Amino acid sequence: MLTKALSSVLVVITLAGCSPSGASDQVDPAGSGTAGAAGIGDPDFPADGNGGYDVSHYALTLGYDPQSRHLAGTATIDATATQNLSSFNLDLHAFTVSSVTVGGHPAAFTRSGDEMTVTAGLAGGTPFQTVVTYQGEPKPVRDSPNLGTYGFVPTKDGSFVTAEPNGAKTWFPANDHPADKATYDFRLTVPDGVTAIANGELAGQPTSAGGKTTFVWRETHPMTTYLATMTTGNFLVKTGDSEGGIPIYAAVDPRYQSQLNRLYEVSGRITDYWVSVFGPYPFKSTGGVVDDFPSGYALENQTKPIYGGFEPDEGIISHELAHQWFGDSVSISRWKDLWLNEGFATYAEWLWSEHQGQGTAQQIFDRHYLNANDPMWNYPPGAAQKGDLFNNSVYTRGAMALHALRKRVGDDTFFKLIRQWASDHRYGNATTEQFIALAEKTSGQKLGDLFNPWLFEKGRPQTAT
Ligand code: TRP
Ligand code: ZN
């Protein structure tokens, strides 16, 4: 599923009816196709994602052996051509590819860096299925000091898979950019005793044969590639329902055994609270995973945030679960809009604090505002910079921008706007311009004098609060 913002530049030509009888519908009979672009069109990340097609579904059948660190399997990718194609690209990092088929026929492919080019003549507008068989040792992306190490990271008992911004390609061939969301099936086979955790819900009990166990997970709601996970290892699991009736899946590495009940309970309670603030929960289940991992960070993996190497407190749980609405259900279509994810999730932490009778959002805002020398004043959050994507400004100043908006338009309008935003773009993609337009429409006010200094200009904005 491709976002409008990026797909509007693509011309869709349908050649239906032009196929000579007997030829596959998927083949471009005129041979007029051109190569799909090697990037989806995000100016900050020109190699990420690909042009010329739109993925609707990934079916990943993968086996992983934590001992040998060997991953092997097949990725079946359902997509629709958005132009006449002579070839198209997939993003894939490392691995040996043994075969590619398109529409059931063997297809030639070449690889260069993280780009795999598949030769296939496809008429614009036609759906096609690509099957990639591959194997090898996953290599995470190492981009220090900017983004660190991310993607498929082997651990001593399995794998820790958190892939923002573009690490999905370290474990499956993908259109690896958030502008192209898709649904997923995961069929994950691991040695008996190992638990394999992915997004969505388990389709039945795991099955065991020949010393191996297979876990089938389904994410039936569109998801960005970076939110997909196959986190594996020794886990203690607790499942049930929140008081509000949302199924919960909580899992912890045995090292964090004492955290399982708390993770389960707090994740359910906070998900229920966000429903009352942000509107209906977008997915079928909630939860969280705490893994034993050297560096402590967390990612908002769809339906199951993953916390690595620390005991998550309510602040970070409230952050990652707010992302289920802002980032996961409503996704960005280009990385410079990242404040729409991180500013919202950080503001949610302040709302949780306020709800708990701890510091109010106003008090937290004031504390940050008073720090006149904070480096975030030199970094406007509304256009995140690729060399420093996760700058604190995108989080804290982004949250402050939302608080300034709340003060300006009042609580009723602000929370109505936030719920409308979550509902208008549910399961889709959206931009900062669209948020500003909705804020102006909902409030009936021109808000350029607020958004410009808070989001787009250097320097500490004036504030009435
Ligand atoms: N989105 C994460 C958060 O704010 C931070 C993050 C970015 C991350 N890239 C990552 C976490 C890669 C783990 C791996 O919650
Ligand atoms: Zn976040």
Tab-separated table of C-alpha atoms and ligand atoms in Angstrom:
chain	number	residue	atom	x	y	z
A	1	MET	CA	0.000	0.000	0.000
A	2	LEU	CA	1.567	3.191	-1.162
A	3	THR	CA	1.025	6.582	0.333
A	4	LYS	CA	-0.616	9.226	-1.807
A	5	ALA	CA	2.123	11.737	-1.175
A	6	LEU	CA	4.676	9.638	-3.003
A	7	SER	CA	2.492	7.718	-5.429
A	8	SER	CA	0.975	10.832	-6.975
A	9	VAL	CA	4.121	11.299	-9.046
A	10	LEU	CA	3.722	7.886	-10.618
A	11	VAL	CA	1.701	7.502	-13.795
A	12	VAL	CA	-0.375	4.356	-13.786
A	13	ILE	CA	-0.952	2.889	-17.224
A	14	THR	CA	-3.099	-0.185	-17.465
A	15	LEU	CA	-2.573	-2.379	-20.457
A	16	ALA	CA	-5.342	-4.789	-19.541
A	17	GLY	CA	-6.789	-6.305	-22.672
A	18	CYS	CA	-3.604	-5.895	-24.667
A	19	SER	CA	-2.169	-9.282	-23.734
A	20	PRO	CA	-2.046	-11.727	-26.596
A	21	SER	CA	-4.139	-14.717	-25.574
A	22	GLY	CA	-2.157	-17.351	-23.796
A	23	ALA	CA	0.424	-14.892	-22.463
A	24	SER	CA	0.516	-14.150	-18.772
A	25	ASP	CA	-1.469	-11.062	-17.816
A	26	GLN	CA	1.533	-10.027	-15.848
A	27	VAL	CA	3.806	-9.676	-18.801
A	28	ASP	CA	4.007	-6.334	-20.524
A	29	PRO	CA	3.257	-7.361	-24.127
A	30	ALA	CA	4.507	-4.185	-25.733
A	31	GLY	CA	7.844	-4.486	-23.981
A	32	SER	CA	7.485	-0.804	-23.224
A	33	GLY	CA	8.355	-1.033	-19.556
A	34	THR	CA	11.155	0.837	-17.893
A	35	ALA	CA	13.231	-0.031	-14.855
A	36	GLY	CA	11.530	0.697	-11.529
A	37	ALA	CA	13.438	3.299	-9.536
A	38	ALA	CA	15.974	2.060	-6.978
A	39	GLY	CA	14.420	4.357	-4.349
A	40	ILE	CA	10.829	5.185	-3.409
A	41	GLY	CA	11.414	8.931	-3.628
A	42	ASP	CA	12.349	10.076	-0.111
A	43	PRO	CA	14.937	12.801	-0.767
A	44	ASP	CA	16.699	12.181	2.565
A	45	PHE	CA	17.013	8.413	1.976
A	46	PRO	CA	17.259	8.084	-1.812
A	47	ALA	CA	18.151	4.362	-1.823
A	48	ASP	CA	15.387	3.310	0.597
A	49	GLY	CA	12.370	1.553	-0.805
A	50	ASN	CA	11.856	1.235	-4.533
A	51	GLY	CA	9.684	2.696	-7.265
A	52	GLY	CA	7.264	1.171	-9.759
A	53	TYR	CA	5.247	-1.134	-7.513
A	54	ASP	CA	3.228	-1.229	-4.329
A	55	VAL	CA	3.410	-4.200	-1.939
A	56	SER	CA	0.165	-5.401	-0.335
A	57	HIS	CA	1.387	-8.507	1.520
A	58	TYR	CA	4.564	-10.256	2.676
A	59	ALA	CA	4.435	-13.955	3.561
A	60	LEU	CA	7.720	-14.836	5.289
A	61	THR	CA	8.573	-18.504	5.850
A	62	LEU	CA	11.833	-18.443	7.757
A	63	GLY	CA	13.937	-20.789	9.813
A	64	TYR	CA	16.529	-19.457	12.240
A	65	ASP	CA	19.120	-21.379	14.199
A	66	PRO	CA	20.547	-19.271	17.048
A	67	GLN	CA	23.580	-21.593	17.389
A	68	SER	CA	24.823	-21.288	13.824
A	69	ARG	CA	23.150	-17.903	13.195
A	70	HIS	CA	21.786	-19.282	9.975
A	71	LEU	CA	18.582	-17.841	8.524
A	72	ALA	CA	16.938	-19.558	5.567
A	73	GLY	CA	13.604	-19.248	3.925
A	74	THR	CA	11.338	-17.763	1.365
A	75	ALA	CA	9.628	-14.407	1.075
A	76	THR	CA	6.455	-14.327	-0.995
A	77	ILE	CA	5.634	-10.755	-1.907
A	78	ASP	CA	2.283	-9.690	-3.384
A	79	ALA	CA	2.502	-6.369	-5.172
A	80	THR	CA	0.920	-4.316	-7.937
A	81	ALA	CA	2.946	-2.620	-10.648
A	82	THR	CA	2.363	1.146	-10.659
A	83	GLN	CA	4.009	1.636	-14.057
A	84	ASN	CA	5.042	-0.528	-17.004
A	85	LEU	CA	8.147	-2.243	-15.711
A	86	SER	CA	11.091	-3.946	-17.370
A	87	SER	CA	12.609	-4.650	-13.949
A	88	PHE	CA	12.081	-3.707	-10.312
A	89	ASN	CA	14.204	-3.586	-7.185
A	90	LEU	CA	13.934	-5.080	-3.725
A	91	ASP	CA	16.071	-3.993	-0.758
A	92	LEU	CA	18.119	-6.823	0.760
A	93	HIS	CA	21.255	-6.664	2.912
A	94	ALA	CA	23.651	-9.635	2.844
A	95	PHE	CA	22.406	-13.274	2.336
A	96	THR	CA	22.730	-15.534	-0.678
A	97	VAL	CA	19.711	-15.523	-2.950
A	98	SER	CA	19.169	-18.909	-4.570
A	99	SER	CA	16.114	-18.163	-6.698
A	100	VAL	CA	13.560	-15.564	-7.632
A	101	THR	CA	10.277	-16.226	-9.388
A	102	VAL	CA	7.760	-13.691	-10.656
A	103	GLY	CA	4.270	-14.927	-11.414
A	104	GLY	CA	5.551	-18.479	-10.935
A	105	HIS	CA	8.289	-18.163	-13.572
A	106	PRO	CA	12.009	-18.046	-12.797
A	107	ALA	CA	13.286	-14.475	-13.045
A	108	ALA	CA	16.828	-13.222	-13.585
A	109	PHE	CA	18.233	-10.997	-10.855
A	110	THR	CA	21.367	-9.063	-10.061
A	111	ARG	CA	22.591	-7.603	-6.782
A	112	SER	CA	24.549	-4.463	-6.039
A	113	GLY	CA	24.991	-3.393	-2.434
A	114	ASP	CA	21.564	-3.482	-0.784
A	115	GLU	CA	19.686	-3.334	-4.099
A	116	MET	CA	18.462	-6.491	-5.805
A	117	THR	CA	17.179	-5.938	-9.359
A	118	VAL	CA	14.687	-8.467	-10.708
A	119	THR	CA	14.083	-8.606	-14.459
A	120	ALA	CA	10.378	-8.837	-15.233
A	121	GLY	CA	8.180	-7.201	-17.832
A	122	LEU	CA	5.053	-6.109	-16.006
A	123	ALA	CA	2.161	-3.990	-17.185
A	124	GLY	CA	1.262	-1.109	-14.918
A	125	GLY	CA	-1.776	-1.831	-12.778
A	126	THR	CA	-1.359	-5.601	-12.667
A	127	PRO	CA	-0.871	-7.557	-9.474
A	128	PHE	CA	2.116	-9.900	-9.405
A	129	GLN	CA	3.702	-12.299	-6.935
A	130	THR	CA	7.433	-12.554	-6.334
A	131	VAL	CA	9.013	-15.427	-4.433
A	132	VAL	CA	12.580	-14.999	-3.161
A	133	THR	CA	14.455	-17.947	-1.660
A	134	TYR	CA	17.491	-16.912	0.376
A	135	GLN	CA	19.770	-17.931	3.203
A	136	GLY	CA	22.850	-16.931	5.154
A	137	GLU	CA	23.928	-15.115	8.294
A	138	PRO	CA	21.927	-11.930	8.932
A	139	LYS	CA	24.105	-8.823	9.186
A	140	PRO	CA	22.568	-5.895	11.053
A	141	VAL	CA	23.062	-2.356	9.775
A	142	ARG	CA	25.937	-0.628	11.562
A	143	ASP	CA	25.628	3.110	11.232
A	144	SER	CA	27.381	4.592	14.206
A	145	PRO	CA	27.377	7.149	15.632
A	146	ASN	CA	24.219	8.261	13.833
A	147	LEU	CA	21.712	5.401	13.944
A	148	GLY	CA	23.727	2.727	15.758
A	149	THR	CA	23.271	-0.997	15.095
A	150	TYR	CA	19.793	-2.138	14.121
A	151	GLY	CA	17.850	-4.662	12.093
A	152	PHE	CA	18.253	-8.386	12.739
A	153	VAL	CA	20.710	-8.558	15.643
A	154	PRO	CA	21.704	-12.080	16.764
A	155	THR	CA	21.627	-12.619	20.550
A	156	LYS	CA	23.061	-15.489	22.594
A	157	ASP	CA	19.737	-17.357	22.525
A	158	GLY	CA	18.083	-15.982	19.403
A	159	SER	CA	17.536	-12.626	17.751
A	160	PHE	CA	16.533	-9.076	18.681
A	161	VAL	CA	14.847	-7.506	15.663
A	162	THR	CA	14.164	-3.759	15.759
A	163	ALA	CA	14.629	-2.200	12.348
A	164	GLU	CA	13.887	1.527	12.363
A	165	PRO	CA	14.542	3.257	10.007
A	166	ASN	CA	15.578	0.835	7.239
A	167	GLY	CA	16.724	-2.459	8.750
A	168	ALA	CA	13.959	-4.756	7.486
A	169	LYS	CA	16.267	-5.529	4.553
A	170	THR	CA	18.572	-7.291	7.060
A	171	TRP	CA	16.076	-10.172	7.326
A	172	PHE	CA	13.745	-10.113	4.314
A	173	PRO	CA	13.676	-8.661	0.798
A	174	ALA	CA	11.444	-5.619	1.033
A	175	ASN	CA	10.248	-2.311	-0.263
A	176	ASP	CA	11.986	-0.993	2.821
A	177	HIS	CA	10.420	2.412	3.426
A	178	PRO	CA	7.414	3.375	5.601
A	179	ALA	CA	5.561	4.827	2.596
A	180	ASP	CA	4.702	1.292	1.443
A	181	LYS	CA	2.704	-0.507	4.154
A	182	ALA	CA	1.541	-4.100	3.808
A	183	THR	CA	0.018	-6.967	5.778
A	184	TYR	CA	2.206	-9.898	6.912
A	185	ASP	CA	2.169	-13.625	7.568
A	186	PHE	CA	5.142	-15.061	9.461
A	187	ARG	CA	5.891	-18.791	9.575
A	188	LEU	CA	8.925	-18.973	11.842
A	189	THR	CA	10.755	-22.206	12.610
A	190	VAL	CA	13.251	-22.388	15.471
A	191	PRO	CA	14.793	-25.173	17.587
A	192	ASP	CA	12.435	-26.716	20.174
A	193	GLY	CA	12.481	-24.656	23.365
A	194	VAL	CA	13.027	-21.388	21.525
A	195	THR	CA	10.085	-18.992	21.219
A	196	ALA	CA	9.619	-17.006	17.995
A	197	ILE	CA	7.708	-13.745	18.379
A	198	ALA	CA	6.378	-11.636	15.525
A	199	ASN	CA	3.714	-8.990	15.042
A	200	GLY	CA	-0.010	-9.562	15.186
A	201	GLU	CA	-1.503	-12.722	16.624
A	202	LEU	CA	-0.609	-16.392	16.701
A	203	ALA	CA	-2.602	-18.500	14.249
A	204	GLY	CA	-3.057	-21.529	16.498
A	205	GLN	CA	-0.634	-23.344	18.777
A	206	PRO	CA	2.999	-23.758	17.703
A	207	THR	CA	3.684	-27.128	16.086
A	208	SER	CA	6.751	-29.268	16.644
A	209	ALA	CA	8.473	-31.740	14.318
A	210	GLY	CA	12.022	-33.060	14.004
A	211	GLY	CA	13.353	-31.025	16.925
A	212	LYS	CA	11.971	-27.785	15.575
A	213	THR	CA	8.955	-25.671	16.443
A	214	THR	CA	7.012	-23.516	14.019
A	215	PHE	CA	5.176	-20.372	15.120
A	216	VAL	CA	2.661	-18.836	12.723
A	217	TRP	CA	1.896	-15.148	13.312
A	218	ARG	CA	-0.416	-12.930	11.278
A	219	GLU	CA	-0.473	-9.157	11.164
A	220	THR	CA	-3.714	-8.404	9.341
A	221	HIS	CA	-3.398	-4.623	9.523
A	222	PRO	CA	-1.040	-2.689	7.247
A	223	MET	CA	2.406	-2.284	8.780
A	224	THR	CA	5.588	-0.445	7.821
A	225	THR	CA	8.616	-2.637	7.156
A	226	TYR	CA	10.632	-1.256	10.088
A	227	LEU	CA	7.987	-2.376	12.583
A	228	ALA	CA	8.129	-6.026	11.539
A	229	THR	CA	9.971	-8.316	13.960
A	230	MET	CA	11.060	-11.916	14.456
A	231	THR	CA	12.434	-11.750	17.944
A	232	THR	CA	13.504	-15.200	19.096
A	233	GLY	CA	15.040	-16.785	22.179
A	234	ASN	CA	14.096	-18.150	25.577
A	235	PHE	CA	10.986	-16.358	26.742
A	236	LEU	CA	8.431	-16.580	29.532
A	237	VAL	CA	5.029	-15.675	28.130
A	238	LYS	CA	1.811	-14.428	29.686
A	239	THR	CA	-1.374	-13.894	27.685
A	240	GLY	CA	-4.883	-12.721	28.496
A	241	ASP	CA	-7.088	-9.679	27.982
A	242	SER	CA	-6.940	-6.118	29.246
A	243	GLU	CA	-9.864	-4.830	31.314
A	244	GLY	CA	-11.035	-3.101	28.148
A	245	GLY	CA	-11.029	-6.462	26.346
A	246	ILE	CA	-7.877	-6.153	24.232
A	247	PRO	CA	-5.824	-9.375	23.972
A	248	ILE	CA	-2.351	-9.019	25.536
A	249	TYR	CA	0.828	-10.962	24.713
A	250	ALA	CA	3.693	-10.247	27.119
A	251	ALA	CA	7.064	-12.020	26.982
A	252	VAL	CA	10.308	-11.621	28.941
A	253	ASP	CA	13.725	-13.200	28.777
A	254	PRO	CA	14.203	-15.345	31.923
A	255	ARG	CA	16.644	-12.708	33.198
A	256	TYR	CA	13.617	-10.382	33.506
A	257	GLN	CA	11.299	-13.002	34.995
A	258	SER	CA	10.302	-10.667	37.825
A	259	GLN	CA	9.017	-8.175	35.235
A	260	LEU	CA	6.545	-10.409	33.394
A	261	ASN	CA	3.430	-9.704	35.449
A	262	ARG	CA	4.158	-5.992	35.623
A	263	LEU	CA	4.838	-5.726	31.872
A	264	TYR	CA	1.581	-7.573	31.189
A	265	GLU	CA	-0.506	-5.524	33.596
A	266	VAL	CA	0.935	-2.082	32.798
A	267	SER	CA	0.782	-2.668	29.019
A	268	GLY	CA	-2.904	-3.593	29.237
A	269	ARG	CA	-3.759	-0.702	31.543
A	270	ILE	CA	-1.943	1.883	29.420
A	271	THR	CA	-3.413	0.554	26.151
A	272	ASP	CA	-6.883	0.887	27.669
A	273	TYR	CA	-6.120	4.422	28.809
A	274	TRP	CA	-4.891	5.465	25.351
A	275	VAL	CA	-8.144	4.156	23.899
A	276	SER	CA	-9.964	6.679	26.090
A	277	VAL	CA	-7.658	9.507	24.950
A	278	PHE	CA	-6.793	8.686	21.299
A	279	GLY	CA	-9.804	6.615	20.185
A	280	PRO	CA	-10.248	2.933	19.275
A	281	TYR	CA	-7.180	0.696	19.427
A	282	PRO	CA	-6.085	0.169	15.818
A	283	PHE	CA	-4.894	-3.446	16.102
A	284	LYS	CA	-6.162	-6.791	17.395
A	285	SER	CA	-3.735	-7.228	20.285
A	286	THR	CA	-1.285	-5.334	22.468
A	287	GLY	CA	1.634	-6.326	24.678
A	288	GLY	CA	5.383	-6.118	24.895
A	289	VAL	CA	8.639	-8.065	24.900
A	290	VAL	CA	11.634	-7.574	27.209
A	291	ASP	CA	14.763	-9.232	25.850
A	292	ASP	CA	18.243	-9.601	27.287
A	293	PHE	CA	20.230	-7.268	25.091
A	294	PRO	CA	23.423	-5.289	25.657
A	295	SER	CA	22.281	-1.778	24.806
A	296	GLY	CA	19.054	-0.545	26.309
A	297	TYR	CA	16.597	0.698	23.779
A	298	ALA	CA	13.007	0.168	22.777
A	299	LEU	CA	11.043	0.125	19.547
A	300	GLU	CA	7.311	0.387	18.989
A	301	ASN	CA	7.009	-2.834	16.919
A	302	GLN	CA	3.387	-3.094	15.820
A	303	THR	CA	1.221	-4.807	18.492
A	304	LYS	CA	4.353	-5.624	20.563
A	305	PRO	CA	6.878	-2.976	21.561
A	306	ILE	CA	10.284	-4.532	22.227
A	307	TYR	CA	12.425	-3.401	25.142
A	308	GLY	CA	16.049	-4.460	25.112
A	309	GLY	CA	18.187	-4.879	28.198
A	310	PHE	CA	16.284	-2.906	30.831
A	311	GLU	CA	13.162	-2.957	32.987
A	312	PRO	CA	10.752	-0.661	31.156
A	313	ASP	CA	9.043	1.904	33.372
A	314	GLU	CA	5.556	3.304	32.783
A	315	GLY	CA	6.995	6.304	30.933
A	316	ILE	CA	8.580	4.270	28.164
A	317	ILE	CA	5.688	1.806	28.022
A	318	SER	CA	3.289	4.739	27.600
A	319	HIS	CA	5.560	6.077	24.821
A	320	GLU	CA	5.791	2.837	22.846
A	321	LEU	CA	2.074	2.090	23.194
A	322	ALA	CA	1.117	5.629	22.073
A	323	HIS	CA	3.159	4.871	18.934
A	324	GLN	CA	0.608	2.166	18.089
A	325	TRP	CA	-1.703	5.051	17.106
A	326	PHE	CA	1.013	7.528	16.040
A	327	GLY	CA	3.678	5.924	13.895
A	328	ASP	CA	2.232	2.436	13.524
A	329	SER	CA	-1.402	2.995	12.503
A	330	VAL	CA	-0.833	6.555	11.226
A	331	SER	CA	2.591	6.345	9.580
A	332	ILE	CA	4.905	8.878	8.047
A	333	SER	CA	5.557	8.830	4.311
A	334	ARG	CA	8.988	10.490	4.484
A	335	TRP	CA	11.511	10.541	7.296
A	336	LYS	CA	11.628	14.301	7.744
A	337	ASP	CA	8.127	14.071	9.311
A	338	LEU	CA	9.413	11.850	12.147
A	339	TRP	CA	8.188	14.320	14.806
A	340	LEU	CA	4.675	13.063	13.938
A	341	ASN	CA	5.804	9.797	15.548
A	342	GLU	CA	8.240	10.871	18.242
A	343	GLY	CA	6.737	14.225	19.236
A	344	PHE	CA	3.348	12.548	19.696
A	345	ALA	CA	4.751	9.571	21.649
A	346	THR	CA	6.787	11.889	23.882
A	347	TYR	CA	3.759	14.087	24.503
A	348	ALA	CA	1.874	10.923	25.419
A	349	GLU	CA	4.475	10.296	28.164
A	350	TRP	CA	3.618	13.717	29.577
A	351	LEU	CA	-0.093	12.939	29.376
A	352	TRP	CA	0.520	9.663	31.227
A	353	SER	CA	2.482	11.493	33.914
A	354	GLU	CA	-0.375	14.002	34.243
A	355	HIS	CA	-2.927	11.177	34.406
A	356	GLN	CA	-0.890	9.522	37.165
A	357	GLY	CA	-1.022	12.699	39.233
A	358	GLN	CA	2.705	13.200	38.763
A	359	GLY	CA	4.140	16.156	36.830
A	360	THR	CA	1.601	17.823	34.540
A	361	ALA	CA	2.323	18.333	30.841
A	362	GLN	CA	2.564	22.051	31.632
A	363	GLN	CA	5.193	21.441	34.307
A	364	ILE	CA	7.233	19.215	32.002
A	365	PHE	CA	6.919	21.779	29.192
A	366	ASP	CA	8.059	24.568	31.550
A	367	ARG	CA	11.060	22.582	32.720
A	368	HIS	CA	12.271	22.120	29.147
A	369	TYR	CA	11.390	25.673	28.152
A	370	LEU	CA	13.457	27.161	30.962
A	371	ASN	CA	16.582	25.467	29.650
A	372	ALA	CA	17.420	28.267	27.222
A	373	ASN	CA	20.706	26.633	26.206
A	374	ASP	CA	19.269	23.273	25.213
A	375	PRO	CA	20.723	22.269	21.813
A	376	MET	CA	17.212	21.434	20.589
A	377	TRP	CA	16.519	25.148	20.131
A	378	ASN	CA	18.934	25.043	17.183
A	379	TYR	CA	17.188	22.095	15.553
A	380	PRO	CA	13.628	22.662	14.305
A	381	PRO	CA	11.824	19.319	14.714
A	382	GLY	CA	9.432	19.693	11.757
A	383	ALA	CA	12.079	18.657	9.234
A	384	ALA	CA	14.176	15.892	10.809
A	385	GLN	CA	17.699	15.722	9.401
A	386	LYS	CA	18.921	12.458	7.948
A	387	GLY	CA	22.337	12.777	9.598
A	388	ASP	CA	20.712	13.133	13.029
A	389	LEU	CA	17.281	11.634	12.524
A	390	PHE	CA	16.496	10.863	16.159
A	391	ASN	CA	17.696	14.181	17.547
A	392	ASN	CA	16.132	15.039	20.908
A	393	SER	CA	14.367	17.989	19.269
A	394	VAL	CA	12.187	15.603	17.240
A	395	TYR	CA	11.079	14.080	20.561
A	396	THR	CA	11.028	16.881	23.132
A	397	ARG	CA	10.547	20.000	21.035
A	398	GLY	CA	8.037	18.059	18.930
A	399	ALA	CA	6.101	17.308	22.133
A	400	MET	CA	6.410	20.945	23.195
A	401	ALA	CA	4.910	22.018	19.852
A	402	LEU	CA	1.872	19.854	20.631
A	403	HIS	CA	1.596	21.334	24.101
A	404	ALA	CA	1.801	24.872	22.690
A	405	LEU	CA	-0.987	23.889	20.285
A	406	ARG	CA	-3.091	22.492	23.145
A	407	LYS	CA	-2.733	25.746	25.072
A	408	ARG	CA	-3.661	27.773	22.017
A	409	VAL	CA	-6.776	25.853	20.945
A	410	GLY	CA	-7.933	24.524	24.337
A	411	ASP	CA	-8.281	20.972	25.621
A	412	ASP	CA	-11.580	20.151	23.904
A	413	THR	CA	-10.368	21.121	20.443
A	414	PHE	CA	-6.901	19.638	20.989
A	415	PHE	CA	-8.095	16.160	21.976
A	416	LYS	CA	-10.791	16.204	19.285
A	417	LEU	CA	-8.046	17.000	16.765
A	418	ILE	CA	-5.783	14.205	18.008
A	419	ARG	CA	-8.603	11.649	17.781
A	420	GLN	CA	-9.576	12.914	14.341
A	421	TRP	CA	-5.953	12.610	13.182
A	422	ALA	CA	-5.802	8.996	14.385
A	423	SER	CA	-9.078	8.193	12.673
A	424	ASP	CA	-8.580	10.086	9.371
A	425	HIS	CA	-5.260	8.378	8.631
A	426	ARG	CA	-5.805	5.049	10.394
A	427	TYR	CA	-3.716	2.299	8.703
A	428	GLY	CA	-2.312	4.865	6.265
A	429	ASN	CA	0.347	7.526	5.885
A	430	ALA	CA	0.257	11.244	6.540
A	431	THR	CA	2.413	14.367	6.412
A	432	THR	CA	3.100	17.378	8.636
A	433	GLU	CA	1.231	19.615	6.156
A	434	GLN	CA	-1.838	17.427	6.581
A	435	PHE	CA	-1.591	17.710	10.369
A	436	ILE	CA	-1.355	21.496	10.231
A	437	ALA	CA	-4.304	21.644	7.829
A	438	LEU	CA	-6.412	19.479	10.169
A	439	ALA	CA	-5.396	21.573	13.188
A	440	GLU	CA	-6.491	24.743	11.375
A	441	LYS	CA	-9.741	23.157	10.240
A	442	THR	CA	-10.599	21.713	13.659
A	443	SER	CA	-9.791	24.920	15.535
A	444	GLY	CA	-11.072	27.340	12.898
A	445	GLN	CA	-7.828	29.298	13.361
A	446	LYS	CA	-4.831	30.125	11.227
A	447	LEU	CA	-1.927	28.546	13.109
A	448	GLY	CA	1.126	29.434	11.029
A	449	ASP	CA	2.380	31.788	13.760
A	450	LEU	CA	2.438	28.786	16.128
A	451	PHE	CA	3.662	25.977	13.874
A	452	ASN	CA	6.333	27.982	12.055
A	453	PRO	CA	8.440	28.858	15.091
A	454	TRP	CA	7.789	25.562	16.893
A	455	LEU	CA	8.392	23.220	13.964
A	456	PHE	CA	10.355	24.976	11.266
A	457	GLU	CA	12.511	27.796	12.651
A	458	LYS	CA	15.719	27.793	14.638
A	459	GLY	CA	15.650	29.382	18.052
A	460	ARG	CA	13.484	29.098	21.149
A	461	PRO	CA	9.945	30.197	20.249
A	462	GLN	CA	8.186	32.899	22.242
A	463	THR	CA	5.573	31.387	24.465
A	464	ALA	CA	2.524	32.763	26.194
A	465	THR	CA	2.463	29.783	28.551
B	1	TRP	N1	11.505	4.797	17.677
B	1	TRP	C1	12.257	4.425	18.867
B	1	TRP	C2	11.542	5.113	20.000
B	1	TRP	O1	11.544	6.309	20.125
B	1	TRP	C3	13.731	4.758	18.803
B	1	TRP	C4	14.514	4.009	17.749
B	1	TRP	C5	14.914	4.456	16.539
B	1	TRP	C6	14.983	2.657	17.788
B	1	TRP	N2	15.587	3.508	15.832
B	1	TRP	C7	15.654	2.399	16.578
B	1	TRP	C8	14.897	1.655	18.720
B	1	TRP	C9	16.210	1.144	16.301
B	1	TRP	C10	15.447	0.411	18.441
B	1	TRP	C11	16.106	0.168	17.232
B	1	TRP	O2	10.882	4.497	20.774
B	2	ZN	ZN	9.427	6.754	20.013
